[in-house]
Amino acid sequence: MAVFHATMFYKPPFLLSLFLLVLFLPNLHITDAQVGVCNGRQGNNLPPSQEVVQLYNSNGIRRMRIYDPNPQDLQALRGSGIELILDVPNDKLESLANDVAAASKWVQDNVLNYNPDVKFRIIAVGNEVNPNNDAARFVPFVLPAMSKIYDAIASAGLKDQIKVSTATYSALVSNAFPPSQGSFDGASGTFMGPIINFLKNTNNPVLFNIYPYFARIGDPQNVPLPYALFTATGGFPQDGQNQYRNLFDALLDAAYSAVEKAGGPNVEIVVSESGWPSEGGNDASVENARTYYSNLINHVKGGSGSPKRPGKAIETYLFAMFDENRKPGDESEKHFGLFSPTKQPKYQLSFN
């Protein structure tokens, strides 16, 4: 998860305006609304992999995202029944983009050697690569690496079972209010357009990390806390026939609009990260985080979808399983955990 901010001007409908500064499945058909949890490991006090898998299972968490092919994690997942998003880390993209054999070996070592004991769901080739910041150096390698990983998965006869995508985030979406005006512009458009075309042609989703928290702290004057926490009771923004009762849906539909304008009207979105910190920043509290996670789970499990995609389950991964004391960035980055490193829950949540 990168640090990024959004600005949203939220007014009564007759004065609506929204401007997002910096922040923010083709057809993986989602047939249920199970909620997953991201398993970040940037801490020196985290439980071993086998205990983590047991904690997932004991809490009914049936989907996990991990950010690198850690052998201990993959071994612990054997036979667990947990469905997995596995990331290709950004620092591996260049080597895979330029070498078919390297991509095939990566898939063999980290996927085929564990399949079907590990239930791979999606391979996320890169996370939050942005042509407008320091991650721009990875831009040339994302699509070629995706293509080679996809070819290796397809060669193994698994392209309908294991999807291949990349994880992006709301910082790449311009003109995000009203949500129907969302688009990938400039360098973001040049980067994302071919990726969306690839996903469309290969019947794969696009992954989006969506954080109302950062929108709120980026512009607290114009982004009411209740709107970010799903607790607003009125004054909802209107966009044509669609009414936006929470910021999560507005950010998600702005992303859908951008994907559609990039040529992927049937490309589905998986929300690959969303969360709220319990301390370390403005509006970061146990109570706010509990409210956000509880309401987000209920919202995506409820099956109502978003205004642009009503009645469509929103596959969503909460960030993250544990507080991570070595997470870079500001202090809040260390406090997104649903559990403490001692495996004690911070909140009473019903995941599935």
C-alpha positions in Angstrom: 0.0 0.0 0.0 1.4 3.3 -1.0 0.9 6.6 0.8 -1.4 8.7 -1.4 -4.0 11.3 -0.8 -7.3 12.5 -2.4 -9.3 15.6 -2.3 -13.1 15.4 -2.6 -15.4 18.3 -2.4 -18.6 16.8 -1.0 -21.5 19.2 -0.9 -25.3 18.9 -1.1 -26.4 17.8 -4.5 -27.0 21.3 -5.9 -23.3 22.3 -5.2 -21.6 19.1 -6.0 -17.9 19.1 -7.0 -15.1 16.7 -6.5 -11.5 16.9 -7.3 -9.1 14.1 -6.4 -5.4 15.1 -6.0 -3.0 12.3 -5.4 -4.6 8.9 -4.3 -7.1 7.7 -4.8 -12.7 -8.9 -13.2 -12.6 -9.2 -18.3 -14.4 -11.3 -17.1 -13.5 -13.1 -14.0 -17.1 -13.6 -12.9 -17.4 -13.2 -9.2 -20.1 -15.5 -8.0 -19.9 -14.8 -4.3 -19.0 -11.9 -2.0 -16.4 -13.6 0.1 -14.1 -11.1 1.8 -10.3 -11.7 1.8 -7.5 -10.2 3.9 -4.1 -9.1 2.7 -1.2 -10.7 4.6 1.5 -8.1 4.7 4.7 -9.2 6.4 6.7 -6.1 7.0 7.2 -6.7 10.7 9.8 -8.4 12.9 7.3 -9.7 15.4 4.8 -11.5 13.2 3.6 -15.1 13.8 5.0 -17.9 11.7 3.2 -18.8 8.4 1.5 -21.9 9.7 -0.1 -20.0 12.6 -1.2 -17.3 10.2 -3.0 -19.8 8.1 -4.6 -21.3 11.2 -5.8 -17.8 12.2 -7.3 -17.2 8.8 -9.2 -20.5 9.0 -10.3 -20.1 12.6 -11.9 -16.7 11.6 -13.5 -18.0 8.4 -11.3 -15.9 6.2 -11.2 -17.9 2.9 -9.1 -15.6 0.7 -5.6 -14.1 1.2 -3.3 -11.8 -0.7 0.5 -12.1 -0.2 3.0 -9.7 -1.7 5.8 -12.1 -2.7 6.1 -15.9 -3.2 7.5 -16.6 0.3 8.0 -20.4 0.4 7.0 -20.6 4.1 3.7 -18.9 3.3 3.0 -21.1 0.2 3.9 -24.3 2.1 1.6 -23.3 5.0 -1.2 -22.7 2.5 -1.1 -26.3 1.2 -4.4 -28.0 1.8 -5.9 -25.0 3.6 -8.6 -24.3 1.0 -7.7 -20.6 1.2 -7.8 -18.9 -2.2 -4.8 -16.8 -3.0 -3.8 -13.6 -4.8 0.0 -13.9 -5.2 2.0 -10.8 -6.2 5.0 -10.6 -8.4 7.0 -7.9 -6.6 7.9 -4.7 -8.5 11.6 -5.4 -8.3 11.1 -8.7 -10.2 9.2 -7.2 -13.1 12.2 -6.2 -15.3 13.8 -9.7 -15.2 10.5 -11.4 -16.1 9.6 -8.8 -18.8 12.7 -9.5 -20.7 13.0 -13.3 -20.4 10.4 -15.9 -21.4 12.4 -18.6 -19.6 12.6 -16.5 -16.4 8.9 -16.0 -16.4 8.3 -19.7 -17.0 10.6 -20.6 -14.2 8.9 -18.1 -11.9 5.5 -19.7 -12.6 7.0 -23.2 -12.2 8.7 -22.4 -8.9 6.0 -20.4 -7.3 2.8 -21.6 -8.7 3.0 -25.0 -10.4 5.1 -26.5 -7.7 2.3 -25.8 -5.2 -0.8 -26.2 -7.4 -3.4 -27.6 -6.8 -2.6 -28.0 -3.1 -2.6 -24.2 -2.9 -5.7 -22.6 -4.5 -4.2 -19.8 -6.6 -6.9 -17.3 -7.7 -5.0 -14.4 -9.2 -1.4 -13.5 -10.0 -0.9 -9.7 -9.5 2.1 -8.7 -11.6 3.2 -5.5 -9.9 1.6 -3.3 -7.3 0.7 0.4 -7.5 3.1 1.1 -10.4 2.5 4.8 -11.2 4.1 6.7 -14.1 3.8 9.9 -12.2 6.0 9.1 -9.2 9.1 7.2 -8.2 7.6 3.9 -9.3 7.7 5.1 -12.9 10.9 3.1 -13.5 8.7 0.0 -13.4 6.2 1.1 -16.0 8.0 -0.4 -19.1 8.0 -3.8 -17.5 4.5 -4.3 -16.2 2.7 -5.3 -19.4 5.5 -7.5 -20.8 5.8 -9.3 -17.5 2.0 -9.8 -17.3 2.0 -11.2 -20.8 4.8 -13.7 -20.1 3.3 -14.8 -16.8 0.0 -15.2 -18.6 1.6 -17.3 -21.3 3.2 -19.5 -18.8 0.0 -20.0 -16.9 -1.8 -20.7 -20.2 0.8 -23.2 -21.3 0.1 -25.1 -18.1 -3.6 -25.3 -19.0 -4.6 -23.0 -16.1 -5.6 -19.8 -17.7 -9.3 -20.3 -16.8 -8.4 -21.2 -13.3 -5.7 -18.7 -12.4 -6.2 -15.1 -13.5 -3.3 -12.8 -14.3 -3.5 -9.0 -13.7 -1.8 -6.1 -12.0 -2.8 -4.0 -8.9 -3.2 -0.3 -9.5 -4.8 2.4 -7.3 -7.0 5.5 -7.4 -4.0 7.9 -7.9 -4.2 7.0 -11.6 -7.8 8.0 -12.0 -8.4 11.6 -13.1 -11.7 13.6 -13.2 -13.0 11.3 -10.4 -16.1 13.3 -9.7 -18.7 12.7 -10.8 -17.7 9.1 -10.9 -19.0 8.8 -14.5 -16.2 11.1 -15.6 -13.4 9.0 -14.2 -10.6 8.4 -16.7 -6.9 7.6 -17.1 -5.3 10.7 -18.6 -1.8 11.7 -19.7 0.9 9.3 -18.6 -1.6 7.2 -16.7 -3.6 6.7 -19.8 -0.6 5.8 -21.9 0.3 3.2 -19.2 -3.1 1.8 -18.4 -4.7 1.7 -21.8 -2.6 -1.2 -23.2 -3.0 -3.0 -19.9 -6.8 -2.8 -20.0 -6.8 -4.0 -23.6 -4.7 -7.0 -22.6 -7.0 -7.8 -19.7 -10.0 -7.5 -22.0 -8.5 -9.8 -24.6 -7.4 -12.4 -22.0 -10.6 -12.4 -19.9 -8.9 -11.1 -16.8 -9.9 -8.6 -14.1 -8.0 -5.4 -13.0 -7.1 -5.0 -9.3 -7.6 -1.7 -7.6 -6.5 -0.6 -4.1 -9.2 1.8 -2.8 -8.8 3.8 0.4 -11.5 6.3 1.5 -9.2 6.9 4.5 -6.7 8.8 2.4 -9.4 10.8 0.7 -10.6 11.9 4.1 -7.3 12.9 5.5 -6.3 14.6 2.2 -9.2 17.0 2.4 -11.1 16.8 5.7 -12.9 20.1 5.0 -14.7 18.6 2.1 -14.8 14.9 2.8 -17.1 14.3 5.8 -15.9 11.5 8.0 -19.4 9.8 8.0 -19.3 9.7 4.2 -15.9 7.8 4.3 -17.1 5.5 7.1 -20.4 4.4 5.4 -22.4 6.2 8.1 -23.6 9.4 6.3 -27.4 9.8 6.5 -28.1 12.5 3.9 -26.9 15.0 1.4 -25.7 12.3 -0.9 -23.9 13.2 -4.2 -25.9 12.5 -7.3 -24.4 11.5 -10.7 -27.1 11.3 -13.3 -29.4 8.5 -12.2 -26.9 7.2 -9.6 -26.7 8.3 -6.0 -23.5 7.8 -4.0 -24.2 7.1 -0.3 -20.5 6.4 0.6 -17.1 7.3 -0.7 -16.0 3.7 -1.4 -18.6 3.3 -4.1 -17.8 6.7 -5.6 -14.1 5.7 -5.8 -14.9 2.3 -7.2 -17.2 3.6 -9.9 -14.7 6.3 -10.9 -12.3 3.4 -11.4 -14.9 1.5 -13.5 -15.5 4.6 -15.6 -11.8 4.9 -16.3 -11.5 1.3 -17.2 -14.5 1.6 -19.5 -13.0 4.7 -21.3 -9.8 2.8 -21.7 -11.6 0.2 -23.8 -12.6 -2.3 -21.2 -16.4 -2.0 -20.6 -16.6 -5.7 -19.5 -13.4 -5.7 -17.5 -14.2 -6.4 -13.9 -12.6 -4.8 -10.8 -11.4 -6.7 -7.8 -10.7 -4.4 -4.8 -7.3 -5.7 -3.8 -6.8 -3.5 -0.8 -9.0 -1.3 1.4 -8.5 -0.4 5.1 -8.4 2.1 7.9 -5.7 2.6 10.5 -6.3 2.4 14.2 -3.7 5.0 15.2 -0.9 7.1 13.8 -2.8 9.8 11.9 -5.8 12.1 11.8 -9.0 10.2 12.1 -7.0 7.0 12.8 -8.6 5.4 15.8 -9.8 2.0 16.9 -13.4 3.2 16.7 -13.2 4.6 13.2 -11.3 1.5 12.0 -13.9 -0.8 13.5 -16.7 1.2 11.9 -15.0 1.2 8.5 -14.1 -2.5 8.4 -17.5 -3.6 9.7 -19.5 -1.5 7.3 -17.2 -2.3 4.3 -17.6 -6.1 5.0 -21.4 -5.7 5.3 -21.5 -3.6 2.1 -19.6 -5.9 -0.1 -21.2 -9.0 1.3 -24.6 -7.6 0.9 -24.6 -8.1 -2.8 -26.0 -4.7 -3.7 -22.9 -3.8 -5.7 -22.1 -0.2 -6.6 -24.4 2.3 -8.4 -22.7 1.6 -11.8 -22.7 -2.2 -11.2 -25.8 -2.8 -9.1 -26.4 -6.3 -7.8 -22.8 -7.3 -8.5 -20.7 -8.8 -5.7 -17.6 -6.7 -5.0 -14.6 -9.1 -4.4 -12.7 -7.2 -1.7 -9.5 -7.7 0.3 -9.1 -5.9 3.6 -5.7 -4.4 4.4 -4.3 -6.0 6.4 -4.1 -9.0 8.7 -1.5 -7.6 11.1 0.0 -4.3 12.3 3.4 -4.1 10.6 6.1 -2.3 12.7 8.5 -2.1 9.8 6.1 -0.7 7.2 7.6 2.4 5.6 5.8 5.7 5.3 4.1 7.7 8.0 3.1 6.2 11.4 -0.4 5.2 10.3 1.0 2.7 7.8 2.0 0.5 10.7 -1.5 0.3 12.2 -3.8 -1.1 9.5 -3.9 -4.6 11.1 -7.1 -6.4 12.0 -5.0 -8.4 14.5 -2.1 -7.5 16.7 1.1 -9.5 16.1 0.1 -11.6 19.1 -2.9 -12.8 17.0 -5.4 -10.9 19.3 -8.2 -9.3 17.3 -8.5 -5.5 17.4 -12.1 -5.7 16.3 -15.0 -8.2 16.5 -15.7 -8.8 12.8 -17.7 -11.4 10.9 -15.7 -12.0 7.7 -17.9 -14.4 5.8 
